PDB file of C-alpha atoms in Angstrom:
ATOM      1  CA  MET A 119     109.678  83.724  49.076  1.00 39.00           C
ATOM      2  CA  PRO A 120     112.362  81.123  48.396  1.00 39.00           C
ATOM      3  CA  THR A 121     114.484  79.665  45.699  1.00 38.00           C
ATOM      4  CA  GLU A 122     113.902  76.107  44.476  1.00 36.00           C
ATOM      5  CA  THR A 123     116.567  74.867  46.869  1.00 35.00           C
ATOM      6  CA  ARG A 124     114.270  75.663  49.802  1.00 36.00           C
ATOM      7  CA  ALA A 125     111.615  73.190  48.622  1.00 37.00           C
ATOM      8  CA  SER A 126     110.947  70.254  50.868  1.00 38.00           C
ATOM      9  CA  THR A 127     109.185  66.917  50.734  1.00 39.00           C
ATOM     10  CA  PRO A 128     105.395  67.375  50.821  1.00 42.00           C
ATOM     11  CA  ALA A 129     103.946  66.749  54.241  1.00 45.00           C
ATOM     12  CA  PRO A 130     100.800  64.659  54.630  1.00 48.00           C
ATOM     13  CA  ALA A 131      97.585  66.611  54.866  1.00 55.00           C
ATOM     14  CA  SER A 132      96.886  67.767  58.399  1.00 65.00           C
ATOM     15  CA  ALA A 133      93.399  67.378  59.815  1.00 69.00           C
ATOM     16  CA  PRO A 134      91.462  70.342  61.218  1.00 76.00           C
ATOM     17  CA  THR A 135      90.746  70.490  64.913  1.00 67.00           C
ATOM     18  CA  GLU A 136      87.400  69.289  66.212  1.00 59.00           C
ATOM     19  CA  ALA A 137      84.520  71.273  64.749  1.00 55.00           C
ATOM     20  CA  LYS A 138      81.507  72.719  66.574  1.00 62.00           C
ATOM     21  CA  PRO A 139      78.427  70.542  67.075  1.00 62.00           C
ATOM     22  CA  LEU A 140      76.755  69.559  63.824  1.00 60.00           C
ATOM     23  CA  GLY A 141      74.596  72.383  62.495  1.00 65.00           C
ATOM     24  CA  ALA A 142      76.285  75.155  64.519  1.00 81.00           C
ATOM     25  CA  ARG A 143      77.219  78.120  62.355  1.00 88.00           C
ATOM     26  CA  PRO A 144      80.990  78.675  62.265  1.00 92.00           C
ATOM     27  CA  THR A 145      82.753  81.924  63.067  1.00 95.00           C
ATOM     28  CA  ALA A 146      86.131  83.230  61.938  1.00 95.00           C
ATOM     29  CA  LYS A 147      87.573  81.977  65.254  1.00 95.00           C
ATOM     30  CA  ASP A 148      86.713  78.407  64.256  1.00 95.00           C
ATOM     31  CA  PHE A 149      89.250  78.766  61.431  1.00 97.00           C
ATOM     32  CA  LYS A 150      92.031  80.038  63.679  1.00 95.00           C
ATOM     33  CA  GLY A 151      95.015  77.676  63.511  1.00 94.00           C
ATOM     34  CA  LYS A 152      96.947  76.319  66.472  1.00 93.00           C
ATOM     35  CA  ILE A 153     100.089  78.154  65.299  1.00 92.00           C
ATOM     36  CA  GLU A 154     100.379  81.951  65.322  1.00 94.00           C
ATOM     37  CA  PRO A 155     101.591  83.524  62.042  1.00 95.00           C
ATOM     38  CA  ASP A 156     105.305  84.370  62.023  1.00 92.00           C
ATOM     39  CA  TRP A 157     105.158  87.018  59.295  1.00 95.00           C
ATOM     40  CA  CYS A 158     106.857  90.372  59.760  1.00 95.00           C
ATOM     41  CA  PRO A 159     104.728  92.899  61.691  1.00 95.00           C
ATOM     42  CA  GLY A 160     102.638  94.822  59.176  1.00 95.00           C
ATOM     43  CA  CYS A 161     102.845  92.184  56.424  1.00 96.00           C
ATOM     44  CA  GLY A 162      99.821  92.238  54.133  1.00 95.00           C
ATOM     45  CA  ASP A 163      99.461  88.470  54.502  1.00 96.00           C
ATOM     46  CA  PHE A 164      97.876  88.924  57.952  1.00 96.00           C
ATOM     47  CA  SER A 165      94.923  90.652  56.296  1.00 97.00           C
ATOM     48  CA  VAL A 166      94.673  87.967  53.621  1.00 97.00           C
ATOM     49  CA  LEU A 167      94.582  85.218  56.264  1.00 97.00           C
ATOM     50  CA  ALA A 168      91.929  87.065  58.262  1.00 97.00           C
ATOM     51  CA  SER A 169      89.896  87.687  55.107  1.00 98.00           C
ATOM     52  CA  LEU A 170      90.009  84.012  54.163  1.00 98.00           C
ATOM     53  CA  GLN A 171      88.937  82.931  57.655  1.00 98.00           C
ATOM     54  CA  LEU A 172      86.062  85.409  57.625  1.00 98.00           C
ATOM     55  CA  ALA A 173      85.012  84.408  54.096  1.00 98.00           C
ATOM     56  CA  LEU A 174      84.854  80.715  55.036  1.00 98.00           C
ATOM     57  CA  ALA A 175      82.798  81.508  58.136  1.00 97.00           C
ATOM     58  CA  GLU A 176      80.371  83.764  56.262  1.00 97.00           C
ATOM     59  CA  LEU A 177      79.844  81.018  53.679  1.00 97.00           C
ATOM     60  CA  GLY A 178      78.842  78.685  56.507  1.00 96.00           C
ATOM     61  CA  LEU A 179      81.586  76.178  55.752  1.00 96.00           C
ATOM     62  CA  GLN A 180      82.980  73.883  58.435  1.00 96.00           C
ATOM     63  CA  PRO A 181      86.765  73.380  58.788  1.00 96.00           C
ATOM     64  CA  HIS A 182      86.536  69.738  57.655  1.00 95.00           C
ATOM     65  CA  GLU A 183      84.890  70.840  54.389  1.00 96.00           C
ATOM     66  CA  VAL A 184      87.928  72.879  53.284  1.00 97.00           C
ATOM     67  CA  ILE A 185      91.527  72.135  52.334  1.00 97.00           C
ATOM     68  CA  VAL A 186      94.221  74.793  51.895  1.00 98.00           C
ATOM     69  CA  ILE A 187      97.308  73.858  49.869  1.00 97.00           C
ATOM     70  CA  SER A 188     100.447  75.939  49.363  1.00 96.00           C
ATOM     71  CA  GLY A 189     103.885  75.864  47.802  1.00 94.00           C
ATOM     72  CA  ILE A 190     106.950  77.558  49.306  1.00 93.00           C
ATOM     73  CA  GLY A 191     107.406  81.168  50.436  1.00 92.00           C
ATOM     74  CA  CYS A 192     106.376  83.534  53.206  1.00 93.00           C
ATOM     75  CA  SER A 193     102.728  83.443  52.164  1.00 92.00           C
ATOM     76  CA  SER A 194     102.861  79.696  51.579  1.00 93.00           C
ATOM     77  CA  ASN A 195     103.083  79.129  55.334  1.00 93.00           C
ATOM     78  CA  LEU A 196      99.388  80.019  55.476  1.00 96.00           C
ATOM     79  CA  PRO A 197      98.014  76.419  55.759  1.00 95.00           C
ATOM     80  CA  GLY A 198      99.754  76.174  59.129  1.00 94.00           C
ATOM     81  CA  PHE A 199      97.885  79.211  60.436  1.00 96.00           C
ATOM     82  CA  ILE A 200      94.334  78.167  59.539  1.00 97.00           C
ATOM     83  CA  ASN A 201      92.127  75.421  60.953  1.00 97.00           C
ATOM     84  CA  THR A 202      91.260  73.363  57.871  1.00 96.00           C
ATOM     85  CA  TYR A 203      92.804  70.365  56.180  1.00 95.00           C
ATOM     86  CA  GLY A 204      96.136  71.554  54.798  1.00 95.00           C
ATOM     87  CA  MET A 205      99.219  70.669  52.800  1.00 94.00           C
ATOM     88  CA  HIS A 206     102.485  72.620  52.568  1.00 93.00           C
ATOM     89  CA  THR A 207     104.006  71.258  49.369  1.00 94.00           C
ATOM     90  CA  LEU A 208     106.824  72.068  46.930  1.00 92.00           C
ATOM     91  CA  HIS A 209     107.922  75.370  45.432  1.00 92.00           C
ATOM     92  CA  GLY A 210     105.583  76.258  42.567  1.00 89.00           C
ATOM     93  CA  ARG A 211     103.508  73.087  42.868  1.00 94.00           C
ATOM     94  CA  ALA A 212     100.540  74.309  44.933  1.00 96.00           C
ATOM     95  CA  VAL A 213      97.970  74.253  42.131  1.00 96.00           C
ATOM     96  CA  ALA A 214      99.345  70.969  40.774  1.00 96.00           C
ATOM     97  CA  VAL A 215      98.798  69.256  44.128  1.00 96.00           C
ATOM     98  CA  ALA A 216      95.481  71.071  44.568  1.00 96.00           C
ATOM     99  CA  SER A 217      94.267  69.789  41.203  1.00 95.00           C
ATOM    100  CA  GLY A 218      94.940  66.209  42.284  1.00 93.00           C
ATOM    101  CA  VAL A 219      93.080  66.794  45.546  1.00 94.00           C
ATOM    102  CA  GLN A 220      90.147  68.331  43.715  1.00 94.00           C
ATOM    103  CA  LEU A 221      89.816  65.411  41.319  1.00 91.00           C
ATOM    104  CA  GLY A 222      90.215  62.893  44.129  1.00 90.00           C
ATOM    105  CA  ASN A 223      87.681  64.558  46.417  1.00 90.00           C
ATOM    106  CA  HIS A 224      85.604  67.210  44.705  1.00 85.00           C
ATOM    107  CA  SER A 225      83.278  67.406  47.696  1.00 88.00           C
ATOM    108  CA  LEU A 226      85.958  69.547  49.402  1.00 94.00           C
ATOM    109  CA  LYS A 227      86.392  73.273  48.865  1.00 97.00           C
ATOM    110  CA  VAL A 228      89.928  73.381  47.482  1.00 98.00           C
ATOM    111  CA  ILE A 229      91.946  76.562  48.036  1.00 98.00           C
ATOM    112  CA  ALA A 230      95.539  77.014  46.866  1.00 97.00           C
ATOM    113  CA  THR A 231      97.601  79.819  48.397  1.00 97.00           C
ATOM    114  CA  GLY A 232     101.014  81.268  47.637  1.00 95.00           C
ATOM    115  CA  GLY A 233     102.970  84.246  46.400  1.00 94.00           C
ATOM    116  CA  ASP A 234     103.853  85.834  43.083  1.00 93.00           C
ATOM    117  CA  GLY A 235     107.212  84.098  42.784  1.00 91.00           C
ATOM    118  CA  ASP A 236     105.813  80.716  43.763  1.00 92.00           C
ATOM    119  CA  GLY A 237     102.768  80.933  41.486  1.00 93.00           C
ATOM    120  CA  TYR A 238     103.774  83.105  38.541  1.00 95.00           C
ATOM    121  CA  GLY A 239     107.466  82.136  38.422  1.00 92.00           C
ATOM    122  CA  ILE A 240     108.407  78.514  38.999  1.00 90.00           C
ATOM    123  CA  GLY A 241     104.717  77.567  39.175  1.00 91.00           C
ATOM    124  CA  GLY A 242     103.720  79.363  35.976  1.00 89.00           C
ATOM    125  CA  ASN A 243     103.337  76.181  33.926  1.00 91.00           C
ATOM    126  CA  HIS A 244     100.924  74.608  36.416  1.00 94.00           C
ATOM    127  CA  PHE A 245      99.066  77.910  36.738  1.00 95.00           C
ATOM    128  CA  VAL A 246      98.388  78.079  32.989  1.00 95.00           C
ATOM    129  CA  HIS A 247      97.210  74.500  32.581  1.00 95.00           C
ATOM    130  CA  CYS A 248      95.030  74.456  35.696  1.00 95.00           C
ATOM    131  CA  MET A 249      93.229  77.494  34.313  1.00 96.00           C
ATOM    132  CA  ARG A 250      92.903  75.916  30.878  1.00 96.00           C
ATOM    133  CA  ARG A 251      91.334  72.792  32.380  1.00 95.00           C
ATOM    134  CA  ASN A 252      89.065  74.872  34.639  1.00 97.00           C
ATOM    135  CA  TYR A 253      89.594  72.878  37.823  1.00 96.00           C
ATOM    136  CA  ASP A 254      87.073  73.810  40.474  1.00 96.00           C
ATOM    137  CA  MET A 255      89.396  75.571  42.926  1.00 97.00           C
ATOM    138  CA  THR A 256      90.284  79.000  44.260  1.00 98.00           C
ATOM    139  CA  TYR A 257      93.861  80.261  43.885  1.00 98.00           C
ATOM    140  CA  LEU A 258      94.670  83.002  46.393  1.00 98.00           C
ATOM    141  CA  VAL A 259      97.947  84.723  45.461  1.00 97.00           C
ATOM    142  CA  MET A 260      99.602  87.172  47.844  1.00 96.00           C
ATOM    143  CA  ASN A 261     101.380  89.391  45.348  1.00 96.00           C
ATOM    144  CA  ASN A 262     104.060  91.517  47.054  1.00 95.00           C
ATOM    145  CA  GLN A 263     106.166  92.068  43.905  1.00 91.00           C
ATOM    146  CA  ILE A 264     109.323  90.768  45.592  1.00 91.00           C
ATOM    147  CA  TYR A 265     110.901  87.526  46.831  1.00 92.00           C
ATOM    148  CA  GLY A 266     110.424  88.023  50.569  1.00 89.00           C
ATOM    149  CA  LEU A 267     111.565  84.738  52.120  1.00 89.00           C
ATOM    150  CA  THR A 268     114.939  84.907  50.376  1.00 87.00           C
ATOM    151  CA  THR A 269     115.325  88.523  51.533  1.00 89.00           C
ATOM    152  CA  GLY A 270     114.416  90.799  48.681  1.00 88.00           C
ATOM    153  CA  GLN A 271     115.156  89.665  45.145  1.00 91.00           C
ATOM    154  CA  CYS A 272     113.297  90.695  41.977  1.00 91.00           C
ATOM    155  CA  SER A 273     110.145  88.614  41.323  1.00 93.00           C
ATOM    156  CA  PRO A 274     108.037  88.003  38.185  1.00 92.00           C
ATOM    157  CA  THR A 275     105.744  90.911  39.136  1.00 91.00           C
ATOM    158  CA  SER A 276     108.462  93.427  40.069  1.00 87.00           C
ATOM    159  CA  VAL A 277     108.069  96.515  37.885  1.00 91.00           C
ATOM    160  CA  ALA A 278     110.737  97.579  35.403  1.00 91.00           C
ATOM    161  CA  GLY A 279     113.413  99.730  37.020  1.00 87.00           C
ATOM    162  CA  MET A 280     112.858  98.372  40.528  1.00 88.00           C
ATOM    163  CA  LYS A 281     116.086  98.114  42.536  1.00 91.00           C
ATOM    164  CA  THR A 282     116.436  94.931  44.562  1.00 88.00           C
ATOM    165  CA  LYS A 283     119.247  92.717  45.852  1.00 89.00           C
ATOM    166  CA  SER A 284     119.298  90.880  42.526  1.00 93.00           C
ATOM    167  CA  THR A 285     118.787  94.041  40.423  1.00 92.00           C
ATOM    168  CA  PRO A 286     120.860  96.752  42.163  1.00 92.00           C
ATOM    169  CA  PHE A 287     120.879  98.919  39.026  1.00 94.00           C
ATOM    170  CA  GLY A 288     117.170  98.442  38.327  1.00 91.00           C
ATOM    171  CA  ASN A 289     115.072  95.594  36.941  1.00 89.00           C
ATOM    172  CA  VAL A 290     115.380  95.394  33.140  1.00 94.00           C
ATOM    173  CA  GLU A 291     112.577  92.832  32.691  1.00 92.00           C
ATOM    174  CA  ARG A 292     108.914  93.589  32.099  1.00 93.00           C
ATOM    175  CA  PRO A 293     106.624  92.200  34.821  1.00 92.00           C
ATOM    176  CA  ILE A 294     104.092  89.470  34.136  1.00 94.00           C
ATOM    177  CA  ASN A 295     100.437  90.529  34.129  1.00 97.00           C
ATOM    178  CA  PRO A 296      98.698  87.713  36.028  1.00 97.00           C
ATOM    179  CA  LEU A 297      95.182  89.051  35.497  1.00 98.00           C
ATOM    180  CA  ALA A 298      95.484  89.391  31.719  1.00 97.00           C
ATOM    181  CA  LEU A 299      97.137  85.972  31.592  1.00 97.00           C
ATOM    182  CA  ALA A 300      94.316  84.446  33.634  1.00 98.00           C
ATOM    183  CA  ILE A 301      91.567  86.027  31.539  1.00 98.00           C
ATOM    184  CA  ALA A 302      93.194  84.841  28.309  1.00 97.00           C
ATOM    185  CA  GLY A 303      94.260  81.485  29.760  1.00 96.00           C
ATOM    186  CA  GLY A 304      90.850  80.117  30.662  1.00 96.00           C
ATOM    187  CA  ALA A 305      90.231  81.089  34.291  1.00 97.00           C
ATOM    188  CA  THR A 306      86.507  81.625  34.726  1.00 98.00           C
ATOM    189  CA  TYR A 307      86.717  83.954  37.751  1.00 98.00           C
ATOM    190  CA  VAL A 308      89.456  86.601  37.875  1.00 98.00           C
ATOM    191  CA  ALA A 309      89.671  89.139  40.681  1.00 98.00           C
ATOM    192  CA  ARG A 310      92.209  91.360  42.412  1.00 98.00           C
ATOM    193  CA  GLY A 311      92.084  92.720  45.931  1.00 98.00           C
ATOM    194  CA  PHE A 312      94.219  94.822  48.241  1.00 98.00           C
ATOM    195  CA  SER A 313      95.079  93.696  51.758  1.00 96.00           C
ATOM    196  CA  GLY A 314      94.473  97.265  52.925  1.00 96.00           C
ATOM    197  CA  GLN A 315      90.782  96.955  51.918  1.00 96.00           C
ATOM    198  CA  GLN A 316      89.618  93.874  53.789  1.00 96.00           C
ATOM    199  CA  LYS A 317      85.864  94.301  53.304  1.00 96.00           C
ATOM    200  CA  GLN A 318      86.148  94.079  49.515  1.00 97.00           C
ATOM    201  CA  LEU A 319      88.733  91.296  49.758  1.00 98.00           C
ATOM    202  CA  VAL A 320      86.400  89.097  51.837  1.00 98.00           C
ATOM    203  CA  GLU A 321      83.690  89.420  49.181  1.00 98.00           C
ATOM    204  CA  LEU A 322      86.116  88.586  46.363  1.00 98.00           C
ATOM    205  CA  ILE A 323      87.325  85.463  48.179  1.00 98.00           C
ATOM    206  CA  LYS A 324      83.743  84.391  48.906  1.00 98.00           C
ATOM    207  CA  GLY A 325      82.879  84.835  45.242  1.00 98.00           C
ATOM    208  CA  GLY A 326      85.867  82.744  44.177  1.00 98.00           C
ATOM    209  CA  ILE A 327      84.996  79.902  46.555  1.00 98.00           C
ATOM    210  CA  GLN A 328      81.360  79.879  45.454  1.00 97.00           C
ATOM    211  CA  HIS A 329      82.310  79.953  41.771  1.00 97.00           C
ATOM    212  CA  ARG A 330      82.242  76.630  39.908  1.00 96.00           C
ATOM    213  CA  GLY A 331      85.567  76.554  38.066  1.00 97.00           C
ATOM    214  CA  PHE A 332      89.060  78.019  38.370  1.00 98.00           C
ATOM    215  CA  ALA A 333      89.038  81.251  40.382  1.00 98.00           C
ATOM    216  CA  LEU A 334      92.087  83.501  40.696  1.00 98.00           C
ATOM    217  CA  VAL A 335      92.119  86.098  43.469  1.00 98.00           C
ATOM    218  CA  ASP A 336      95.354  88.079  43.147  1.00 98.00           C
ATOM    219  CA  VAL A 337      95.987  90.290  46.176  1.00 98.00           C
ATOM    220  CA  PHE A 338      98.298  93.272  46.538  1.00 97.00           C
ATOM    221  CA  SER A 339      99.900  92.234  49.840  1.00 96.00           C
ATOM    222  CA  PRO A 340     102.745  94.662  50.635  1.00 95.00           C
ATOM    223  CA  CYS A 341     106.052  93.290  51.923  1.00 95.00           C
ATOM    224  CA  VAL A 342     106.939  95.866  54.563  1.00 95.00           C
ATOM    225  CA  THR A 343     110.487  94.547  55.007  1.00 95.00           C
ATOM    226  CA  TYR A 344     111.919  94.276  51.489  1.00 94.00           C
ATOM    227  CA  ASN A 345     109.651  96.163  49.087  1.00 92.00           C
ATOM    228  CA  LYS A 346     109.979  99.860  49.830  1.00 92.00           C
ATOM    229  CA  ASP A 347     108.340 100.876  46.539  1.00 92.00           C
ATOM    230  CA  ASN A 348     104.929  99.179  46.520  1.00 94.00           C
ATOM    231  CA  THR A 349     103.846 100.104  50.041  1.00 94.00           C
ATOM    232  CA  TYR A 350     100.413 100.644  51.618  1.00 96.00           C
ATOM    233  CA  GLN A 351     100.982 104.369  51.195  1.00 97.00           C
ATOM    234  CA  TRP A 352     101.760 103.860  47.503  1.00 95.00           C
ATOM    235  CA  PHE A 353      98.700 101.685  46.834  1.00 96.00           C
ATOM    236  CA  ARG A 354      96.019 103.534  48.818  1.00 96.00           C
ATOM    237  CA  PRO A 355      95.595 106.588  46.541  1.00 96.00           C
ATOM    238  CA  ARG A 356      95.849 104.445  43.400  1.00 97.00           C
ATOM    239  CA  VAL A 357      93.526 101.461  43.907  1.00 97.00           C
ATOM    240  CA  LYS A 358      90.012 102.027  42.578  1.00 96.00           C
ATOM    241  CA  ALA A 359      87.120  99.603  43.086  1.00 97.00           C
ATOM    242  CA  LEU A 360      85.763  98.254  39.813  1.00 97.00           C
ATOM    243  CA  GLU A 361      82.234  98.177  41.197  1.00 92.00           C
ATOM    244  CA  GLU A 362      82.438 101.963  41.557  1.00 92.00           C
ATOM    245  CA  LEU A 363      83.730 102.352  37.989  1.00 93.00           C
ATOM    246  CA  GLY A 364      80.710 100.683  36.392  1.00 93.00           C
ATOM    247  CA  HIS A 365      82.686  97.673  35.176  1.00 97.00           C
ATOM    248  CA  ASN A 366      80.820  94.667  33.748  1.00 97.00           C
ATOM    249  CA  PRO A 367      82.700  91.433  34.658  1.00 98.00           C
ATOM    250  CA  ALA A 368      80.845  89.550  31.902  1.00 97.00           C
ATOM    251  CA  ASP A 369      82.500  91.746  29.230  1.00 97.00           C
ATOM    252  CA  PHE A 370      85.694  89.966  28.127  1.00 97.00           C
ATOM    253  CA  HIS A 371      87.197  92.927  26.285  1.00 97.00           C
ATOM    254  CA  ALA A 372      86.459  95.356  29.108  1.00 97.00           C
ATOM    255  CA  ALA A 373      87.979  92.899  31.577  1.00 98.00           C
ATOM    256  CA  MET A 374      91.158  92.625  29.543  1.00 98.00           C
ATOM    257  CA  GLU A 375      91.374  96.396  29.164  1.00 97.00           C
ATOM    258  CA  ARG A 376      90.995  96.920  32.907  1.00 97.00           C
ATOM    259  CA  ALA A 377      93.543  94.166  33.626  1.00 97.00           C
ATOM    260  CA  CYS A 378      96.142  96.057  31.577  1.00 97.00           C
ATOM    261  CA  GLN A 379      95.513  99.339  33.406  1.00 96.00           C
ATOM    262  CA  TRP A 380      98.411 100.434  35.631  1.00 94.00           C
ATOM    263  CA  GLY A 381      99.519 103.835  36.835  1.00 92.00           C
ATOM    264  CA  ASP A 382      97.832 106.566  38.828  1.00 94.00           C
ATOM    265  CA  GLU A 383      94.662 104.447  38.823  1.00 96.00           C
ATOM    266  CA  ILE A 384      94.885 100.679  39.444  1.00 97.00           C
ATOM    267  CA  PRO A 385      91.587  98.755  39.419  1.00 97.00           C
ATOM    268  CA  VAL A 386      90.722  96.192  42.089  1.00 98.00           C
ATOM    269  CA  GLY A 387      87.647  94.003  42.221  1.00 98.00           C
ATOM    270  CA  LEU A 388      86.049  91.364  40.004  1.00 98.00           C
ATOM    271  CA  PHE A 389      87.457  91.694  36.480  1.00 98.00           C
ATOM    272  CA  TRP A 390      86.033  88.634  34.741  1.00 98.00           C
ATOM    273  CA  LYS A 391      83.443  85.980  35.449  1.00 98.00           C
ATOM    274  CA  ALA A 392      82.374  83.392  32.878  1.00 97.00           C
ATOM    275  CA  THR A 393      79.329  81.238  33.537  1.00 92.00           C
ATOM    276  CA  GLY A 394      78.097  78.109  31.811  1.00 91.00           C
ATOM    277  CA  ILE A 395      81.574  76.616  31.364  1.00 95.00           C
ATOM    278  CA  PRO A 396      81.740  73.222  33.108  1.00 94.00           C
ATOM    279  CA  ALA A 397      84.545  72.438  35.535  1.00 94.00           C
ATOM    280  CA  LEU A 398      86.832  69.529  34.658  1.00 92.00           C
ATOM    281  CA  ASP A 399      85.273  67.107  37.144  1.00 89.00           C
ATOM    282  CA  GLU A 400      81.913  67.624  35.410  1.00 89.00           C
ATOM    283  CA  LEU A 401      83.376  66.626  32.050  1.00 89.00           C
ATOM    284  CA  GLU A 402      85.251  63.489  33.118  1.00 83.00           C
ATOM    285  CA  PRO A 403      82.768  60.542  33.138  1.00 82.00           C
ATOM    286  CA  VAL A 404      84.636  58.666  35.867  1.00 80.00           C
ATOM    287  CA  LEU A 405      84.337  61.673  38.183  1.00 79.00           C
ATOM    288  CA  ALA A 406      80.907  62.841  37.139  1.00 73.00           C
ATOM    289  CA  GLU A 407      79.273  59.600  38.301  1.00 75.00           C
ATOM    290  CA  GLY A 408      79.749  57.717  41.542  1.00 72.00           C
ATOM    291  CA  GLY A 409      80.931  60.578  43.728  1.00 74.00           C
ATOM    292  CA  PRO A 410      84.469  61.530  44.790  1.00 81.00           C
ATOM    293  CA  LEU A 411      87.144  58.890  44.236  1.00 81.00           C
ATOM    294  CA  ALA A 412      88.319  59.365  47.826  1.00 81.00           C
ATOM    295  CA  HIS A 413      84.970  58.029  49.073  1.00 81.00           C
ATOM    296  CA  ARG A 414      84.835  54.955  46.845  1.00 81.00           C
ATOM    297  CA  PRO A 415      86.051  51.462  47.768  1.00 80.00           C
ATOM    298  CA  LEU A 416      89.652  50.843  46.720  1.00 77.00           C
ATOM    299  CA  GLY A 417      88.800  47.539  45.131  1.00 82.00           C
ATOM    300  CA  ILE A 418      91.909  45.815  46.495  1.00 87.00           C
ATOM    301  CA  ASP A 419      92.672  43.692  49.539  1.00 90.00           C
ATOM    302  CA  PRO A 420      92.618  45.884  52.702  1.00 87.00           C
ATOM    303  CA  LYS A 421      96.005  44.509  53.822  1.00 91.00           C
ATOM    304  CA  ILE A 422      97.587  45.536  50.509  1.00 91.00           C
ATOM    305  CA  ALA A 423      95.935  48.953  50.744  1.00 86.00           C
ATOM    306  CA  LYS A 424      97.253  49.459  54.266  1.00 89.00           C
ATOM    307  CA  ALA A 425     100.792  48.485  53.216  1.00 92.00           C
ATOM    308  CA  LEU A 426     100.709  50.889  50.272  1.00 88.00           C
ATOM    309  CA  ILE A 427      99.458  53.775  52.431  1.00 84.00           C
ATOM    310  CA  GLU A 428     102.118  53.120  55.076  1.00 90.00           C
ATOM    311  CA  GLU A 429     104.813  53.051  52.401  1.00 91.00           C
ATOM    312  CA  LEU A 430     103.662  56.330  50.867  1.00 83.00           C
ATOM    313  CA  MET A 431     103.181  58.137  54.167  1.00 77.00           C
TER     314      MET A 431
END
C-alpha cells in the first residue's frame, strides 16, 4: 500500500469483456479478468478476489451490471483482475469516486475495493461521509494491518507495539476500529470476514451487494511478506463466526460490543444490519424520478457534448 506520492491520474472506466448470451447464468469464470493478479504468493487478496467473483456469479449478475472502483495499494489493483467495469483512481479516493458513479448510474452494482491504509488512513474522511449519507454501495476492504505496497510501514490498523519499518521500536499509536466506526457512523451493513474462510466471506459479500445502502465488508487479508505478526496461523485459532455465537445483527449495542472485542477470540461475520433506512439516491428527488442520470439526454448540442467528453478523457 503506497504513500500519497504514488497516486496517479484516474484512468477512464474500462469496459468488461463480452458477456454470455442474454439470459445465460454467469459463473465465476465470467468475472475472470484478462490480467493475472501480481500479488505475492499466499497473499490473502487472492481469496478476496475469488470470493468476490463467486459472489457476483451466485447473485446472477452479469459483468456489465457491475463496476469495481479502487484507490491505490496492493489490494487496489483488484479492478484490473476482474471482468467488470472498473476504475483505478487516487489514493484514498475510492469511495468518493464510487459515490459519484452511484449517483450518476444507480442501476449499476457499485463496489469499492482497497486496503486499510487507503480506506481508513488517507481515505478516512470520505469513508465517514459516505457512510453518513448511506450511498448504495459495497466497500470491500482488504485489511492486512500494514502498508504492503511501500514495503512494510505501520498502518492505521496496526496494533500497538507492532514493529515495522516505520516503527522499529514498536507502534505507539492505538489502531482504528473500522467496525465500531462504521456502526456509529451510519453504515447500514457492517461485516468482517477472513480470507482463510472463503465460504463465509462469499456470503458476507453477497449480503453487502444485495443490501440497499452503505455496506462495509472488512476482511482480514494477511500480508505474507511484511506482516509477520497477523498471519493465517495467528488468525485461525482466534476468529469465531458470529452466527455460531448467537449474535443478533439487528441489535445495535450487541453489534458495537462485538466490534470492540479483540484478543483470544475475534468475531467475524455480520455485525450490524439496519433496515428501513433509505439510500441517498432514494431521498434526492432528481435521482428518485426519471432513472439514472447516465441514461438521460444531456440536453445540450451533441457536438458540444462530444467536445467536452474528448477534453475530459
